[in-house]
PDB file of C-alpha atoms in Angstrom:
ATOM      1  CA  MET A   1     133.274 123.645  84.875  1.00 42.00           C
ATOM      2  CA  ARG A   2     131.135 121.714  82.374  1.00 38.00           C
ATOM      3  CA  THR A   3     134.126 119.705  81.168  1.00 38.00           C
ATOM      4  CA  SER A   4     134.909 118.774  84.760  1.00 37.00           C
ATOM      5  CA  PHE A   5     131.329 117.541  85.305  1.00 29.00           C
ATOM      6  CA  VAL A   6     131.347 115.508  82.099  1.00 31.00           C
ATOM      7  CA  SER A   7     134.662 113.871  82.818  1.00 33.00           C
ATOM      8  CA  ARG A   8     133.962 113.163  86.495  1.00 33.00           C
ATOM      9  CA  ILE A   9     130.256 112.255  86.544  1.00 29.00           C
ATOM     10  CA  ALA A  10     128.491 112.035  83.210  1.00 31.00           C
ATOM     11  CA  THR A  11     131.076 110.004  81.291  1.00 32.00           C
ATOM     12  CA  PRO A  12     131.275 107.142  83.834  1.00 33.00           C
ATOM     13  CA  PHE A  13     127.478 107.221  84.246  1.00 28.00           C
ATOM     14  CA  PHE A  14     126.770 106.898  80.520  1.00 29.00           C
ATOM     15  CA  ALA A  15     129.545 104.341  80.128  1.00 32.00           C
ATOM     16  CA  SER A  16     127.931 102.169  82.802  1.00 30.00           C
ATOM     17  CA  LEU A  17     124.583 102.432  81.006  1.00 27.00           C
ATOM     18  CA  ALA A  18     126.211 101.420  77.742  1.00 32.00           C
ATOM     19  CA  LEU A  19     127.600  98.327  79.492  1.00 31.00           C
ATOM     20  CA  GLY A  20     124.129  97.535  80.833  1.00 33.00           C
ATOM     21  CA  LEU A  21     124.947  98.393  84.428  1.00 32.00           C
ATOM     22  CA  ALA A  22     122.747 100.426  86.709  1.00 33.00           C
ATOM     23  CA  PRO A  23     124.522 103.263  88.504  1.00 33.00           C
ATOM     24  CA  GLY A  24     125.503 102.330  92.024  1.00 32.00           C
ATOM     25  CA  VAL A  25     125.264  98.580  91.412  1.00 30.00           C
ATOM     26  CA  ALA A  26     128.440  96.702  92.180  1.00 32.00           C
ATOM     27  CA  LEU A  27     129.832  94.156  89.770  1.00 31.00           C
ATOM     28  CA  PRO A  28     129.781  90.561  91.035  1.00 32.00           C
ATOM     29  CA  ALA A  29     133.019  89.217  92.415  1.00 33.00           C
ATOM     30  CA  ALA A  30     134.926  86.676  90.361  1.00 34.00           C
ATOM     31  CA  GLY A  31     133.150  83.315  90.471  1.00 34.00           C
ATOM     32  CA  GLN A  32     129.937  84.826  91.868  1.00 29.00           C
ATOM     33  CA  SER A  33     126.769  84.856  89.798  1.00 30.00           C
ATOM     34  CA  PRO A  34     125.025  88.237  89.560  1.00 32.00           C
ATOM     35  CA  ASP A  35     122.106  87.247  91.771  1.00 33.00           C
ATOM     36  CA  SER A  36     123.664  84.715  94.122  1.00 32.00           C
ATOM     37  CA  SER A  37     124.069  87.385  96.794  1.00 33.00           C
ATOM     38  CA  ALA A  38     120.492  88.633  96.338  1.00 38.00           C
ATOM     39  CA  HIS A  39     119.124  85.536  98.080  1.00 42.00           C
ATOM     40  CA  SER A  40     121.920  84.874 100.563  1.00 40.00           C
ATOM     41  CA  SER A  41     120.247  86.788 103.376  1.00 52.00           C
ATOM     42  CA  PRO A  42     116.855  88.420 103.686  1.00 63.00           C
ATOM     43  CA  ALA A  43     116.448  92.154 103.481  1.00 89.00           C
ATOM     44  CA  LYS A  44     116.794  94.082 106.738  1.00 95.00           C
ATOM     45  CA  LEU A  45     113.059  94.828 106.834  1.00 96.00           C
ATOM     46  CA  VAL A  46     112.234  91.122 106.463  1.00 97.00           C
ATOM     47  CA  GLN A  47     114.523  90.337 109.402  1.00 96.00           C
ATOM     48  CA  ILE A  48     112.976  93.096 111.544  1.00 97.00           C
ATOM     49  CA  VAL A  49     109.446  91.875 110.769  1.00 97.00           C
ATOM     50  CA  ARG A  50     110.321  88.245 111.531  1.00 97.00           C
ATOM     51  CA  GLU A  51     111.784  89.187 114.898  1.00 97.00           C
ATOM     52  CA  ALA A  52     108.829  91.446 115.757  1.00 98.00           C
ATOM     53  CA  THR A  53     106.106  88.974 114.745  1.00 98.00           C
ATOM     54  CA  THR A  54     107.421  85.632 116.015  1.00 98.00           C
ATOM     55  CA  GLN A  55     104.849  85.839 118.811  1.00 98.00           C
ATOM     56  CA  TYR A  56     102.047  85.891 116.219  1.00 98.00           C
ATOM     57  CA  ILE A  57     102.866  82.530 114.651  1.00 97.00           C
ATOM     58  CA  ASP A  58     100.029  81.383 116.909  1.00 97.00           C
ATOM     59  CA  VAL A  59      96.971  83.305 115.682  1.00 97.00           C
ATOM     60  CA  ASN A  60      95.530  83.257 119.226  1.00 98.00           C
ATOM     61  CA  ASN A  61      98.320  85.621 120.271  1.00 98.00           C
ATOM     62  CA  ALA A  62      97.349  87.922 117.394  1.00 98.00           C
ATOM     63  CA  THR A  63      93.713  88.099 118.462  1.00 98.00           C
ATOM     64  CA  ALA A  64      94.775  88.710 122.074  1.00 98.00           C
ATOM     65  CA  ALA A  65      96.865  91.654 120.819  1.00 98.00           C
ATOM     66  CA  GLY A  66      93.883  93.269 119.063  1.00 98.00           C
ATOM     67  CA  TYR A  67      94.183  91.792 115.552  1.00 98.00           C
ATOM     68  CA  GLY A  68      91.067  90.389 113.897  1.00 97.00           C
ATOM     69  CA  PRO A  69      90.159  88.823 110.522  1.00 96.00           C
ATOM     70  CA  PHE A  70      89.244  91.235 107.734  1.00 93.00           C
ATOM     71  CA  LEU A  71      87.690  90.368 104.347  1.00 88.00           C
ATOM     72  CA  GLY A  72      88.379  86.614 104.383  1.00 90.00           C
ATOM     73  CA  CYS A  73      91.067  85.029 102.238  1.00 92.00           C
ATOM     74  CA  ILE A  74      92.291  87.291  99.403  1.00 91.00           C
ATOM     75  CA  SER A  75      93.395  85.517  96.238  1.00 89.00           C
ATOM     76  CA  GLY A  76      94.724  87.050  93.044  1.00 81.00           C
ATOM     77  CA  SER A  77      92.592  87.395  89.942  1.00 78.00           C
ATOM     78  CA  ASP A  78      95.163  85.579  87.801  1.00 77.00           C
ATOM     79  CA  HIS A  79      97.902  84.319  90.144  1.00 82.00           C
ATOM     80  CA  GLY A  80      98.864  83.907  93.754  1.00 87.00           C
ATOM     81  CA  ALA A  81      97.152  85.082  96.889  1.00 92.00           C
ATOM     82  CA  MET A  82      97.659  87.243  99.934  1.00 93.00           C
ATOM     83  CA  GLY A  83      95.817  85.133 102.487  1.00 94.00           C
ATOM     84  CA  ILE A  84      93.672  86.181 105.437  1.00 96.00           C
ATOM     85  CA  HIS A  85      94.512  89.597 106.849  1.00 96.00           C
ATOM     86  CA  TYR A  86      94.236  90.009 110.609  1.00 98.00           C
ATOM     87  CA  VAL A  87      94.048  93.772 111.078  1.00 97.00           C
ATOM     88  CA  ASN A  88      94.669  95.805 114.225  1.00 97.00           C
ATOM     89  CA  PRO A  89      92.326  98.839 113.957  1.00 95.00           C
ATOM     90  CA  THR A  90      94.225 100.781 116.621  1.00 96.00           C
ATOM     91  CA  LEU A  91      97.452 100.536 114.620  1.00 96.00           C
ATOM     92  CA  VAL A  92      95.661 101.391 111.347  1.00 93.00           C
ATOM     93  CA  GLY A  93      94.079 104.452 112.957  1.00 90.00           C
ATOM     94  CA  SER A  94      97.338 105.720 114.441  1.00 93.00           C
ATOM     95  CA  GLY A  95      98.649 107.104 111.141  1.00 93.00           C
ATOM     96  CA  GLU A  96     102.137 105.917 112.138  1.00 94.00           C
ATOM     97  CA  ILE A  97     104.480 103.423 110.518  1.00 96.00           C
ATOM     98  CA  ASP A  98     106.729 101.275 112.703  1.00 97.00           C
ATOM     99  CA  ALA A  99     108.564  98.232 111.322  1.00 97.00           C
ATOM    100  CA  THR A 100     107.980  96.352 114.578  1.00 97.00           C
ATOM    101  CA  HIS A 101     104.201  96.950 114.650  1.00 98.00           C
ATOM    102  CA  PRO A 102     102.530  96.005 111.346  1.00 98.00           C
ATOM    103  CA  GLN A 103      98.903  97.019 110.950  1.00 98.00           C
ATOM    104  CA  ALA A 104      98.004  93.582 109.528  1.00 97.00           C
ATOM    105  CA  LEU A 105      99.271  90.042 109.933  1.00 98.00           C
ATOM    106  CA  ILE A 106      98.673  87.705 106.989  1.00 97.00           C
ATOM    107  CA  TYR A 107      97.787  84.043 107.474  1.00 97.00           C
ATOM    108  CA  GLU A 108      97.384  81.207 104.991  1.00 96.00           C
ATOM    109  CA  PRO A 109      94.625  78.703 105.741  1.00 95.00           C
ATOM    110  CA  SER A 110      95.727  75.058 105.599  1.00 91.00           C
ATOM    111  CA  ASN A 111      93.946  71.977 106.948  1.00 88.00           C
ATOM    112  CA  GLY A 112      91.843  73.971 109.408  1.00 89.00           C
ATOM    113  CA  LYS A 113      94.816  75.902 110.761  1.00 94.00           C
ATOM    114  CA  LEU A 114      96.303  79.311 110.014  1.00 96.00           C
ATOM    115  CA  ARG A 115      99.968  79.771 109.175  1.00 97.00           C
ATOM    116  CA  LEU A 116     101.615  83.208 109.446  1.00 98.00           C
ATOM    117  CA  VAL A 117     103.089  84.077 106.036  1.00 97.00           C
ATOM    118  CA  GLY A 118     103.595  87.846 106.062  1.00 98.00           C
ATOM    119  CA  VAL A 119     102.460  91.270 107.190  1.00 98.00           C
ATOM    120  CA  GLU A 120     101.058  94.422 105.667  1.00 97.00           C
ATOM    121  CA  PHE A 121     101.785  97.977 106.714  1.00 98.00           C
ATOM    122  CA  ILE A 122      98.789 100.243 106.076  1.00 96.00           C
ATOM    123  CA  VAL A 123      98.228 103.971 106.516  1.00 96.00           C
ATOM    124  CA  ASP A 124      95.443 106.265 105.322  1.00 94.00           C
ATOM    125  CA  SER A 125      96.931 108.426 102.564  1.00 95.00           C
ATOM    126  CA  ALA A 126      95.188 111.674 103.613  1.00 94.00           C
ATOM    127  CA  THR A 127      96.390 111.269 107.196  1.00 94.00           C
ATOM    128  CA  TRP A 128      99.945 110.497 106.079  1.00 96.00           C
ATOM    129  CA  LEU A 129     100.157 113.313 103.536  1.00 96.00           C
ATOM    130  CA  LYS A 130      99.090 115.934 106.114  1.00 95.00           C
ATOM    131  CA  THR A 131     102.557 115.677 107.647  1.00 95.00           C
ATOM    132  CA  HIS A 132     104.690 114.094 104.886  1.00 95.00           C
ATOM    133  CA  ALA A 133     105.604 115.179 101.349  1.00 95.00           C
ATOM    134  CA  GLY A 134     105.260 111.723  99.769  1.00 95.00           C
ATOM    135  CA  PRO A 135     104.400 108.091 100.379  1.00 96.00           C
ATOM    136  CA  PRO A 136     105.881 106.238 103.349  1.00 97.00           C
ATOM    137  CA  VAL A 137     109.226 104.505 103.003  1.00 96.00           C
ATOM    138  CA  LEU A 138     110.218 101.829 105.499  1.00 95.00           C
ATOM    139  CA  GLU A 139     113.824 100.554 105.550  1.00 94.00           C
ATOM    140  CA  GLY A 140     114.187 101.677 101.923  1.00 93.00           C
ATOM    141  CA  GLN A 141     110.910 100.105 100.713  1.00 95.00           C
ATOM    142  CA  SER A 142     108.349 102.511  99.228  1.00 95.00           C
ATOM    143  CA  PHE A 143     104.669 101.993  99.904  1.00 97.00           C
ATOM    144  CA  LEU A 144     102.098 101.647  97.102  1.00 96.00           C
ATOM    145  CA  LEU A 145      99.015 103.856  96.851  1.00 96.00           C
ATOM    146  CA  ILE A 146      95.742 101.929  96.637  1.00 94.00           C
ATOM    147  CA  ASP A 147      93.161 104.335  95.265  1.00 94.00           C
ATOM    148  CA  ILE A 148      89.378 104.188  95.205  1.00 91.00           C
ATOM    149  CA  PRO A 149      87.438 102.362  94.057  1.00 86.00           C
ATOM    150  CA  ASN A 150      89.377  99.260  95.025  1.00 85.00           C
ATOM    151  CA  ARG A 151      88.565  95.566  95.174  1.00 82.00           C
ATOM    152  CA  TYR A 152      88.515  95.659  98.977  1.00 84.00           C
ATOM    153  CA  GLY A 153      85.657  98.166  99.233  1.00 83.00           C
ATOM    154  CA  ILE A 154      87.755 100.453 101.419  1.00 86.00           C
ATOM    155  CA  PRO A 155      86.273 103.942 100.908  1.00 85.00           C
ATOM    156  CA  ALA A 156      89.500 105.958 101.200  1.00 90.00           C
ATOM    157  CA  PRO A 157      92.862 105.810  99.413  1.00 94.00           C
ATOM    158  CA  PHE A 158      95.615 104.228 101.487  1.00 95.00           C
ATOM    159  CA  PHE A 159      99.305 103.399 101.309  1.00 97.00           C
ATOM    160  CA  GLU A 160     100.384  99.807 101.832  1.00 96.00           C
ATOM    161  CA  LEU A 161     103.456  97.600 101.862  1.00 97.00           C
ATOM    162  CA  HIS A 162     103.452  93.805 102.064  1.00 97.00           C
ATOM    163  CA  VAL A 163     106.403  92.011 103.638  1.00 98.00           C
ATOM    164  CA  TRP A 164     106.555  88.254 103.054  1.00 97.00           C
ATOM    165  CA  ALA A 165     108.641  87.551 106.149  1.00 97.00           C
ATOM    166  CA  TRP A 166     107.386  84.008 106.771  1.00 97.00           C
ATOM    167  CA  ARG A 167     106.855  82.690 103.224  1.00 95.00           C
ATOM    168  CA  ASP A 168     109.211  83.039 100.292  1.00 94.00           C
ATOM    169  CA  ASN A 169     107.754  84.986  97.363  1.00 94.00           C
ATOM    170  CA  PRO A 170     109.354  84.239  93.984  1.00 93.00           C
ATOM    171  CA  GLN A 171     108.431  87.777  92.816  1.00 93.00           C
ATOM    172  CA  GLY A 172     110.126  89.423  95.796  1.00 94.00           C
ATOM    173  CA  ALA A 173     109.647  89.964  99.517  1.00 96.00           C
ATOM    174  CA  PHE A 174     107.668  93.204  99.039  1.00 96.00           C
ATOM    175  CA  VAL A 175     105.323  92.317  96.144  1.00 94.00           C
ATOM    176  CA  ASP A 176     101.583  92.256  96.949  1.00 93.00           C
ATOM    177  CA  TRP A 177     100.713  88.840  95.514  1.00 93.00           C
ATOM    178  CA  ASN A 178     102.562  85.661  96.463  1.00 94.00           C
ATOM    179  CA  ASN A 179     102.420  82.615  94.174  1.00 93.00           C
ATOM    180  CA  HIS A 180     103.459  80.436  97.120  1.00 94.00           C
ATOM    181  CA  VAL A 181     100.310  81.390  99.097  1.00 95.00           C
ATOM    182  CA  THR A 182      96.880  79.939  98.416  1.00 92.00           C
ATOM    183  CA  CYS A 183      93.331  80.226  99.733  1.00 92.00           C
ATOM    184  CA  GLU A 184      92.522  76.643  98.753  1.00 88.00           C
ATOM    185  CA  GLY A 185      92.916  75.468 102.371  1.00 76.00           C
ATOM    186  CA  MET A 186      89.815  77.424 103.500  1.00 70.00           C
ATOM    187  CA  GLN A 187      87.242  75.207 105.214  1.00 60.00           C
TER     188      GLN A 187
END
């Protein structure tokens, strides 16, 4: 039985590691660079968020739907920014995660206007963990735990996931800080 396991599973697995390949990752097709397909189309979650939030390109629609500004413009300590979060307290308090209803919309200030750049999904960790064994996962993307104390002054640990659906992020669509977002347009 052990020989069968080694020959069927372990040997190909370790061979792929020796070649520098991650298990389950396909080799690029002939003439295709390894990451040319990575940027050919956005992730499914990015597409879902874009479709669900098109109506909020105009910030007036966001405020009419119950979103409001929270904490001002958030910029990174050494790079990038998040922007201004417009949070919907009803969605935050629900304890539910739905790809079509983000708890926060993120806007970048520019020349006296606000431009939608992304969203953030937020859920209180204690509420979530009462009915789930681990952090939320949305369309294959795991949420991060933000503990206390935190730079936002939020008095309870929470799970969060940023989705840069409206602004490209060179670090990735689900990374917190975006080097292509700035708070310099605040007036």
